[in-house]
């Protein structure tokens, strides 16, 4: 259960090597989160991430219990069994859906199957895992489900419309899921970061709509923690993006095409 300050005591990250997910875990461990599950494809990177989180906790009985579980977003037929086993080990206060791939727009336009993989990972996999986790949280009667969307899903851009369309679908799904969970004790929050500087985006042009939208995993983690305390339904990172996108959302397409975005 969450403590008196609303801090989750247990955390499940789908996408266990996600830099945003791990930055969030570090912040919450500092606030006394003591059980962390990292779900992802088995790899040395996943085990290393778990070991580093264990090292953050205090010694003794209050140490951080960090476990890994094999999870594949592209294999939704396994989600109910895999995630069901996690919830069977004890209540989960916070589920963070942090997996996703950027793809390569030029390559994926030429190779439709590659574009399908982006859509299946970012949307289909998240729909499956999100529904399984929401159902488990509802059975508990409490908990938060936080889903990482993207500002790219707010309006399709020439530069990344395949990735953006997958996030648009995920964003709409999460909003609807939040409405479905209203009144059940389950809190659903969608997070819309701008361009996040990570190892995955290193070397890529900062193609977010405007320069003000560039952010970091640590800044997103801070916004997630604040959103949890406020029980927000939507979080923009940086917050100024909410105003920027309110304007861009309604810009006529002939004008939008001319923007350097």
PDB file of C-alpha atoms in Angstrom:
ATOM      1  CA  UNK A   1       0.000   0.000   0.000  1.00  0.00           C
ATOM      2  CA  UNK A   2       1.050   3.594  -0.507  1.00  0.00           C
ATOM      3  CA  UNK A   3       2.366   5.383   2.565  1.00  0.00           C
ATOM      4  CA  UNK A   4       0.876   8.489   4.149  1.00  0.00           C
ATOM      5  CA  UNK A   5       2.552  10.661   1.515  1.00  0.00           C
ATOM      6  CA  UNK A   6       1.170   8.668  -1.405  1.00  0.00           C
ATOM      7  CA  UNK A   7       4.490   6.993  -2.221  1.00  0.00           C
ATOM      8  CA  UNK A   8       4.062   3.483  -3.642  1.00  0.00           C
ATOM      9  CA  UNK A   9       5.704   0.729  -1.652  1.00  0.00           C
ATOM     10  CA  UNK A  10       5.842  -1.623  -4.631  1.00  0.00           C
ATOM     11  CA  UNK A  11       6.568  -0.877  -8.281  1.00  0.00           C
ATOM     12  CA  UNK A  12       6.339  -2.883 -11.510  1.00  0.00           C
ATOM     13  CA  UNK A  13       8.125  -1.460 -14.567  1.00  0.00           C
ATOM     14  CA  UNK A  14       7.166  -2.925 -17.931  1.00  0.00           C
ATOM     15  CA  UNK A  15      10.263  -2.155 -19.950  1.00  0.00           C
ATOM     16  CA  UNK A  16      12.756  -2.880 -17.207  1.00  0.00           C
ATOM     17  CA  UNK A  17      15.744  -1.259 -18.919  1.00  0.00           C
ATOM     18  CA  UNK A  18      13.914   1.962 -19.784  1.00  0.00           C
ATOM     19  CA  UNK A  19      15.946   4.968 -18.698  1.00  0.00           C
ATOM     20  CA  UNK A  20      12.772   6.814 -17.697  1.00  0.00           C
ATOM     21  CA  UNK A  21      11.555   3.760 -15.819  1.00  0.00           C
ATOM     22  CA  UNK A  22      14.816   3.363 -13.937  1.00  0.00           C
ATOM     23  CA  UNK A  23      15.038   7.079 -13.138  1.00  0.00           C
ATOM     24  CA  UNK A  24      11.531   6.806 -11.677  1.00  0.00           C
ATOM     25  CA  UNK A  25      12.531   3.746  -9.655  1.00  0.00           C
ATOM     26  CA  UNK A  26      15.554   5.571  -8.211  1.00  0.00           C
ATOM     27  CA  UNK A  27      13.371   8.486  -7.066  1.00  0.00           C
ATOM     28  CA  UNK A  28      10.771   6.216  -5.525  1.00  0.00           C
ATOM     29  CA  UNK A  29      13.351   4.047  -3.754  1.00  0.00           C
ATOM     30  CA  UNK A  30      14.679   7.248  -2.188  1.00  0.00           C
ATOM     31  CA  UNK A  31      11.085   7.798  -0.932  1.00  0.00           C
ATOM     32  CA  UNK A  32      10.933   4.286   0.608  1.00  0.00           C
ATOM     33  CA  UNK A  33       9.616   2.125  -2.241  1.00  0.00           C
ATOM     34  CA  UNK A  34      10.939  -1.283  -1.191  1.00  0.00           C
ATOM     35  CA  UNK A  35       9.762  -3.781  -3.833  1.00  0.00           C
ATOM     36  CA  UNK A  36      10.600  -3.320  -7.511  1.00  0.00           C
ATOM     37  CA  UNK A  37       9.872  -5.665 -10.402  1.00  0.00           C
ATOM     38  CA  UNK A  38      11.710  -5.087 -13.680  1.00  0.00           C
ATOM     39  CA  UNK A  39       9.902  -6.782 -16.560  1.00  0.00           C
ATOM     40  CA  UNK A  40      11.693  -7.160 -19.859  1.00  0.00           C
ATOM     41  CA  UNK A  41      13.428  -9.529 -22.196  1.00  0.00           C
ATOM     42  CA  UNK A  42      16.103 -11.488 -20.300  1.00  0.00           C
ATOM     43  CA  UNK A  43      19.455  -9.797 -20.882  1.00  0.00           C
ATOM     44  CA  UNK A  44      22.616  -8.714 -19.062  1.00  0.00           C
ATOM     45  CA  UNK A  45      21.291  -5.136 -19.207  1.00  0.00           C
ATOM     46  CA  UNK A  46      18.140  -6.130 -17.297  1.00  0.00           C
ATOM     47  CA  UNK A  47      20.160  -7.894 -14.585  1.00  0.00           C
ATOM     48  CA  UNK A  48      22.599  -4.999 -14.331  1.00  0.00           C
ATOM     49  CA  UNK A  49      19.712  -2.568 -13.901  1.00  0.00           C
ATOM     50  CA  UNK A  50      18.304  -4.718 -11.097  1.00  0.00           C
ATOM     51  CA  UNK A  51      21.659  -4.949  -9.332  1.00  0.00           C
ATOM     52  CA  UNK A  52      22.128  -1.180  -9.446  1.00  0.00           C
ATOM     53  CA  UNK A  53      18.712  -0.597  -7.897  1.00  0.00           C
ATOM     54  CA  UNK A  54      19.453  -3.103  -5.121  1.00  0.00           C
ATOM     55  CA  UNK A  55      22.582  -1.153  -4.292  1.00  0.00           C
ATOM     56  CA  UNK A  56      20.532   1.983  -3.634  1.00  0.00           C
ATOM     57  CA  UNK A  57      18.659   0.593  -0.678  1.00  0.00           C
ATOM     58  CA  UNK A  58      19.792   0.489   2.924  1.00  0.00           C
ATOM     59  CA  UNK A  59      21.332  -2.650   4.377  1.00  0.00           C
ATOM     60  CA  UNK A  60      19.450  -4.952   6.688  1.00  0.00           C
ATOM     61  CA  UNK A  61      15.773  -5.819   6.827  1.00  0.00           C
ATOM     62  CA  UNK A  62      14.762  -2.610   5.058  1.00  0.00           C
ATOM     63  CA  UNK A  63      16.729  -3.430   1.900  1.00  0.00           C
ATOM     64  CA  UNK A  64      15.175  -3.036  -1.531  1.00  0.00           C
ATOM     65  CA  UNK A  65      13.781  -6.238  -3.004  1.00  0.00           C
ATOM     66  CA  UNK A  66      14.416  -6.004  -6.771  1.00  0.00           C
ATOM     67  CA  UNK A  67      13.339  -8.872  -8.995  1.00  0.00           C
ATOM     68  CA  UNK A  68      13.325  -9.428 -12.748  1.00  0.00           C
ATOM     69  CA  UNK A  69      10.681 -11.189 -14.817  1.00  0.00           C
ATOM     70  CA  UNK A  70      10.750 -12.229 -18.473  1.00  0.00           C
ATOM     71  CA  UNK A  71       8.293 -10.096 -20.420  1.00  0.00           C
ATOM     72  CA  UNK A  72       7.935  -9.616 -24.175  1.00  0.00           C
ATOM     73  CA  UNK A  73       5.645  -6.854 -25.451  1.00  0.00           C
ATOM     74  CA  UNK A  74       5.447  -8.638 -28.816  1.00  0.00           C
ATOM     75  CA  UNK A  75       4.036 -11.797 -27.250  1.00  0.00           C
ATOM     76  CA  UNK A  76       0.679 -10.685 -25.799  1.00  0.00           C
ATOM     77  CA  UNK A  77      -0.482 -14.280 -25.475  1.00  0.00           C
ATOM     78  CA  UNK A  78       1.882 -14.638 -22.495  1.00  0.00           C
ATOM     79  CA  UNK A  79       1.019 -11.391 -20.698  1.00  0.00           C
ATOM     80  CA  UNK A  80      -1.787 -12.692 -18.520  1.00  0.00           C
ATOM     81  CA  UNK A  81       0.313 -15.577 -17.226  1.00  0.00           C
ATOM     82  CA  UNK A  82       3.549 -13.619 -16.755  1.00  0.00           C
ATOM     83  CA  UNK A  83       1.998 -10.578 -15.101  1.00  0.00           C
ATOM     84  CA  UNK A  84      -0.445 -12.685 -13.123  1.00  0.00           C
ATOM     85  CA  UNK A  85       2.503 -14.384 -11.428  1.00  0.00           C
ATOM     86  CA  UNK A  86       3.914 -10.999 -10.408  1.00  0.00           C
ATOM     87  CA  UNK A  87       0.656  -9.883  -8.802  1.00  0.00           C
ATOM     88  CA  UNK A  88       0.326 -13.280  -7.129  1.00  0.00           C
ATOM     89  CA  UNK A  89       3.523 -12.473  -5.185  1.00  0.00           C
ATOM     90  CA  UNK A  90       1.887  -9.476  -3.501  1.00  0.00           C
ATOM     91  CA  UNK A  91       0.076  -6.213  -4.148  1.00  0.00           C
ATOM     92  CA  UNK A  92       1.577  -3.782  -6.655  1.00  0.00           C
ATOM     93  CA  UNK A  93       1.017  -0.097  -5.893  1.00  0.00           C
ATOM     94  CA  UNK A  94       2.319   1.311  -9.171  1.00  0.00           C
ATOM     95  CA  UNK A  95       2.636  -0.137 -12.670  1.00  0.00           C
ATOM     96  CA  UNK A  96       4.700   1.907 -15.106  1.00  0.00           C
ATOM     97  CA  UNK A  97       4.314   1.029 -18.797  1.00  0.00           C
ATOM     98  CA  UNK A  98       7.657   2.261 -20.088  1.00  0.00           C
ATOM     99  CA  UNK A  99       8.493   0.043 -23.065  1.00  0.00           C
ATOM    100  CA  UNK A 100       8.482   1.218 -26.673  1.00  0.00           C
ATOM    101  CA  UNK A 101      10.633   1.611 -29.742  1.00  0.00           C
ATOM    102  CA  UNK A 102      11.290   4.650 -31.917  1.00  0.00           C
ATOM    103  CA  UNK A 103      11.858   2.837 -35.177  1.00  0.00           C
ATOM    104  CA  UNK A 104      13.525   4.483 -38.160  1.00  0.00           C
ATOM    105  CA  UNK A 105      11.001   6.537 -40.105  1.00  0.00           C
ATOM    106  CA  UNK A 106      12.721   6.402 -43.513  1.00  0.00           C
ATOM    107  CA  UNK A 107      13.509   2.696 -43.231  1.00  0.00           C
ATOM    108  CA  UNK A 108      10.096   1.798 -41.841  1.00  0.00           C
ATOM    109  CA  UNK A 109       8.289   3.631 -44.635  1.00  0.00           C
ATOM    110  CA  UNK A 110      10.137   1.458 -47.131  1.00  0.00           C
ATOM    111  CA  UNK A 111       9.700  -1.739 -45.065  1.00  0.00           C
ATOM    112  CA  UNK A 112       6.076  -1.972 -43.937  1.00  0.00           C
ATOM    113  CA  UNK A 113       6.761  -4.987 -41.715  1.00  0.00           C
ATOM    114  CA  UNK A 114       9.218  -2.867 -39.748  1.00  0.00           C
ATOM    115  CA  UNK A 115       6.503  -0.245 -39.321  1.00  0.00           C
ATOM    116  CA  UNK A 116       4.131  -2.954 -38.096  1.00  0.00           C
ATOM    117  CA  UNK A 117       6.698  -3.960 -35.457  1.00  0.00           C
ATOM    118  CA  UNK A 118       6.711  -0.397 -34.126  1.00  0.00           C
ATOM    119  CA  UNK A 119       2.924  -0.403 -33.944  1.00  0.00           C
ATOM    120  CA  UNK A 120       2.746  -3.831 -32.339  1.00  0.00           C
ATOM    121  CA  UNK A 121       5.322  -2.974 -29.693  1.00  0.00           C
ATOM    122  CA  UNK A 122       4.117   0.496 -28.813  1.00  0.00           C
ATOM    123  CA  UNK A 123       0.374  -0.034 -29.158  1.00  0.00           C
ATOM    124  CA  UNK A 124      -0.749  -3.672 -29.312  1.00  0.00           C
ATOM    125  CA  UNK A 125       1.679  -4.829 -26.627  1.00  0.00           C
ATOM    126  CA  UNK A 126       0.743  -1.961 -24.350  1.00  0.00           C
ATOM    127  CA  UNK A 127      -2.979  -2.550 -24.825  1.00  0.00           C
ATOM    128  CA  UNK A 128      -2.588  -6.181 -23.794  1.00  0.00           C
ATOM    129  CA  UNK A 129      -0.312  -5.515 -20.821  1.00  0.00           C
ATOM    130  CA  UNK A 130      -2.306  -2.456 -19.769  1.00  0.00           C
ATOM    131  CA  UNK A 131      -5.574  -4.361 -19.625  1.00  0.00           C
ATOM    132  CA  UNK A 132      -4.020  -7.249 -17.689  1.00  0.00           C
ATOM    133  CA  UNK A 133      -2.464  -4.890 -15.132  1.00  0.00           C
ATOM    134  CA  UNK A 134      -5.574  -2.706 -14.823  1.00  0.00           C
ATOM    135  CA  UNK A 135      -7.633  -5.799 -14.078  1.00  0.00           C
ATOM    136  CA  UNK A 136      -5.162  -6.921 -11.425  1.00  0.00           C
ATOM    137  CA  UNK A 137      -5.095  -3.475  -9.804  1.00  0.00           C
ATOM    138  CA  UNK A 138      -8.883  -3.412  -9.810  1.00  0.00           C
ATOM    139  CA  UNK A 139      -8.949  -6.794  -8.058  1.00  0.00           C
ATOM    140  CA  UNK A 140      -6.626  -5.344  -5.401  1.00  0.00           C
ATOM    141  CA  UNK A 141      -8.909  -2.326  -5.089  1.00  0.00           C
ATOM    142  CA  UNK A 142      -6.058   0.155  -5.306  1.00  0.00           C
ATOM    143  CA  UNK A 143      -2.994   1.189  -7.298  1.00  0.00           C
ATOM    144  CA  UNK A 144      -1.852   3.435 -10.132  1.00  0.00           C
ATOM    145  CA  UNK A 145      -1.192   2.627 -13.782  1.00  0.00           C
ATOM    146  CA  UNK A 146       1.130   5.131 -15.452  1.00  0.00           C
ATOM    147  CA  UNK A 147       1.620   4.947 -19.219  1.00  0.00           C
ATOM    148  CA  UNK A 148       4.390   6.721 -21.126  1.00  0.00           C
ATOM    149  CA  UNK A 149       2.883   8.302 -24.205  1.00  0.00           C
ATOM    150  CA  UNK A 150       4.635  11.033 -26.187  1.00  0.00           C
ATOM    151  CA  UNK A 151       4.077  14.527 -27.508  1.00  0.00           C
ATOM    152  CA  UNK A 152       4.568  12.852 -30.910  1.00  0.00           C
ATOM    153  CA  UNK A 153       1.135  11.302 -30.484  1.00  0.00           C
ATOM    154  CA  UNK A 154      -0.570  14.670 -30.186  1.00  0.00           C
ATOM    155  CA  UNK A 155      -0.379  15.462 -33.901  1.00  0.00           C
ATOM    156  CA  UNK A 156       1.136  13.455 -36.766  1.00  0.00           C
ATOM    157  CA  UNK A 157       4.332  14.937 -38.188  1.00  0.00           C
ATOM    158  CA  UNK A 158       6.134  14.061 -41.391  1.00  0.00           C
ATOM    159  CA  UNK A 159       9.307  13.319 -39.447  1.00  0.00           C
ATOM    160  CA  UNK A 160       7.933  10.465 -37.305  1.00  0.00           C
ATOM    161  CA  UNK A 161       4.329   9.713 -38.150  1.00  0.00           C
ATOM    162  CA  UNK A 162       4.704   5.938 -37.757  1.00  0.00           C
ATOM    163  CA  UNK A 163       5.995   6.244 -34.179  1.00  0.00           C
ATOM    164  CA  UNK A 164       3.625   9.141 -33.510  1.00  0.00           C
ATOM    165  CA  UNK A 165       0.568   7.225 -34.702  1.00  0.00           C
ATOM    166  CA  UNK A 166       1.402   4.331 -32.375  1.00  0.00           C
ATOM    167  CA  UNK A 167       1.641   6.734 -29.446  1.00  0.00           C
ATOM    168  CA  UNK A 168      -1.599   8.465 -30.496  1.00  0.00           C
ATOM    169  CA  UNK A 169      -3.380   5.133 -30.293  1.00  0.00           C
ATOM    170  CA  UNK A 170      -1.773   4.344 -26.957  1.00  0.00           C
ATOM    171  CA  UNK A 171      -2.701   7.764 -25.591  1.00  0.00           C
ATOM    172  CA  UNK A 172      -6.351   7.383 -26.592  1.00  0.00           C
ATOM    173  CA  UNK A 173      -6.438   3.867 -25.144  1.00  0.00           C
ATOM    174  CA  UNK A 174      -5.031   5.085 -21.823  1.00  0.00           C
ATOM    175  CA  UNK A 175      -7.533   7.915 -21.544  1.00  0.00           C
ATOM    176  CA  UNK A 176     -10.394   5.510 -22.137  1.00  0.00           C
ATOM    177  CA  UNK A 177      -8.957   3.016 -19.689  1.00  0.00           C
ATOM    178  CA  UNK A 178      -8.731   5.775 -17.091  1.00  0.00           C
ATOM    179  CA  UNK A 179     -12.427   6.513 -17.554  1.00  0.00           C
ATOM    180  CA  UNK A 180     -13.242   2.813 -17.283  1.00  0.00           C
ATOM    181  CA  UNK A 181     -11.299   2.568 -14.017  1.00  0.00           C
ATOM    182  CA  UNK A 182     -12.843   5.703 -12.488  1.00  0.00           C
ATOM    183  CA  UNK A 183     -14.464   4.877  -9.173  1.00  0.00           C
ATOM    184  CA  UNK A 184     -12.720   1.508  -8.823  1.00  0.00           C
ATOM    185  CA  UNK A 185      -9.821   2.744  -6.710  1.00  0.00           C
ATOM    186  CA  UNK A 186      -7.429   2.488  -9.671  1.00  0.00           C
ATOM    187  CA  UNK A 187      -5.717   5.666 -10.831  1.00  0.00           C
ATOM    188  CA  UNK A 188      -4.620   5.870 -14.484  1.00  0.00           C
ATOM    189  CA  UNK A 189      -2.205   8.571 -15.653  1.00  0.00           C
ATOM    190  CA  UNK A 190      -0.847   9.257 -19.131  1.00  0.00           C
ATOM    191  CA  UNK A 191       2.537  10.989 -19.406  1.00  0.00           C
ATOM    192  CA  UNK A 192       3.458  12.947 -22.548  1.00  0.00           C
ATOM    193  CA  UNK A 193       7.157  13.764 -22.655  1.00  0.00           C
ATOM    194  CA  UNK A 194       8.769  15.791 -25.387  1.00  0.00           C
ATOM    195  CA  UNK A 195      12.087  14.743 -26.927  1.00  0.00           C
ATOM    196  CA  UNK A 196      13.891  12.805 -24.169  1.00  0.00           C
ATOM    197  CA  UNK A 197      17.699  12.767 -24.252  1.00  0.00           C
ATOM    198  CA  UNK A 198      18.611   9.104 -23.690  1.00  0.00           C
ATOM    199  CA  UNK A 199      21.085   6.561 -25.042  1.00  0.00           C
ATOM    200  CA  UNK A 200      18.382   5.528 -27.501  1.00  0.00           C
ATOM    201  CA  UNK A 201      17.987   9.032 -28.931  1.00  0.00           C
ATOM    202  CA  UNK A 202      21.700   9.876 -28.894  1.00  0.00           C
ATOM    203  CA  UNK A 203      22.779  11.135 -32.304  1.00  0.00           C
ATOM    204  CA  UNK A 204      19.223  11.731 -33.447  1.00  0.00           C
ATOM    205  CA  UNK A 205      18.124  15.254 -34.298  1.00  0.00           C
ATOM    206  CA  UNK A 206      15.963  16.763 -31.604  1.00  0.00           C
ATOM    207  CA  UNK A 207      12.834  16.599 -33.749  1.00  0.00           C
ATOM    208  CA  UNK A 208      10.261  17.463 -31.128  1.00  0.00           C
ATOM    209  CA  UNK A 209       7.857  20.246 -32.126  1.00  0.00           C
ATOM    210  CA  UNK A 210       9.828  23.004 -30.429  1.00  0.00           C
ATOM    211  CA  UNK A 211      13.081  23.389 -28.529  1.00  0.00           C
ATOM    212  CA  UNK A 212      11.227  23.894 -25.232  1.00  0.00           C
ATOM    213  CA  UNK A 213      10.045  20.292 -25.400  1.00  0.00           C
ATOM    214  CA  UNK A 214      13.505  18.714 -24.926  1.00  0.00           C
ATOM    215  CA  UNK A 215      13.781  16.925 -21.581  1.00  0.00           C
ATOM    216  CA  UNK A 216      15.632  14.186 -19.669  1.00  0.00           C
ATOM    217  CA  UNK A 217      14.661  10.879 -17.995  1.00  0.00           C
ATOM    218  CA  UNK A 218      15.240  12.441 -14.582  1.00  0.00           C
ATOM    219  CA  UNK A 219      12.873  15.333 -15.351  1.00  0.00           C
ATOM    220  CA  UNK A 220      10.202  12.892 -16.514  1.00  0.00           C
ATOM    221  CA  UNK A 221      10.654  10.901 -13.294  1.00  0.00           C
ATOM    222  CA  UNK A 222      10.126  14.054 -11.218  1.00  0.00           C
ATOM    223  CA  UNK A 223       6.957  14.817 -13.165  1.00  0.00           C
ATOM    224  CA  UNK A 224       5.673  11.263 -12.654  1.00  0.00           C
ATOM    225  CA  UNK A 225       6.229  11.459  -8.903  1.00  0.00           C
ATOM    226  CA  UNK A 226       4.454  14.829  -8.709  1.00  0.00           C
ATOM    227  CA  UNK A 227       1.600  13.538 -10.876  1.00  0.00           C
ATOM    228  CA  UNK A 228       1.146  10.563  -8.551  1.00  0.00           C
ATOM    229  CA  UNK A 229       0.922  12.820  -5.516  1.00  0.00           C
ATOM    230  CA  UNK A 230      -1.664  15.000  -7.256  1.00  0.00           C
ATOM    231  CA  UNK A 231      -3.436  11.988  -8.794  1.00  0.00           C
ATOM    232  CA  UNK A 232      -3.201  13.731 -12.169  1.00  0.00           C
ATOM    233  CA  UNK A 233      -4.725  12.123 -15.232  1.00  0.00           C
ATOM    234  CA  UNK A 234      -2.414  13.779 -17.773  1.00  0.00           C
ATOM    235  CA  UNK A 235       1.146  15.011 -17.319  1.00  0.00           C
ATOM    236  CA  UNK A 236       3.175  16.964 -19.893  1.00  0.00           C
ATOM    237  CA  UNK A 237       6.958  17.069 -19.615  1.00  0.00           C
ATOM    238  CA  UNK A 238       8.057  19.852 -19.686  1.00  0.00           C
ATOM    239  CA  UNK A 239       4.817  21.393 -18.496  1.00  0.00           C
ATOM    240  CA  UNK A 240       5.053  24.207 -21.059  1.00  0.00           C
ATOM    241  CA  UNK A 241       4.242  21.665 -23.768  1.00  0.00           C
ATOM    242  CA  UNK A 242       0.594  21.736 -22.737  1.00  0.00           C
ATOM    243  CA  UNK A 243       0.307  25.353 -23.924  1.00  0.00           C
ATOM    244  CA  UNK A 244       2.477  24.855 -27.012  1.00  0.00           C
ATOM    245  CA  UNK A 245       0.511  21.851 -28.219  1.00  0.00           C
ATOM    246  CA  UNK A 246      -2.800  23.617 -27.567  1.00  0.00           C
ATOM    247  CA  UNK A 247      -1.758  25.990 -30.354  1.00  0.00           C
ATOM    248  CA  UNK A 248      -0.155  23.479 -32.703  1.00  0.00           C
ATOM    249  CA  UNK A 249      -3.099  21.082 -32.382  1.00  0.00           C
ATOM    250  CA  UNK A 250      -5.394  23.555 -34.175  1.00  0.00           C
ATOM    251  CA  UNK A 251      -2.928  24.944 -36.699  1.00  0.00           C
ATOM    252  CA  UNK A 252      -4.212  24.421 -40.275  1.00  0.00           C
ATOM    253  CA  UNK A 253      -2.371  21.581 -42.035  1.00  0.00           C
ATOM    254  CA  UNK A 254      -0.955  23.792 -44.864  1.00  0.00           C
ATOM    255  CA  UNK A 255       0.717  25.929 -42.187  1.00  0.00           C
ATOM    256  CA  UNK A 256       1.729  22.950 -40.017  1.00  0.00           C
ATOM    257  CA  UNK A 257       3.573  21.357 -42.978  1.00  0.00           C
ATOM    258  CA  UNK A 258       5.742  24.450 -43.321  1.00  0.00           C
ATOM    259  CA  UNK A 259       6.968  24.338 -39.730  1.00  0.00           C
ATOM    260  CA  UNK A 260      10.465  22.939 -39.171  1.00  0.00           C
ATOM    261  CA  UNK A 261       9.180  20.133 -36.941  1.00  0.00           C
TER     262      UNK A 261
END
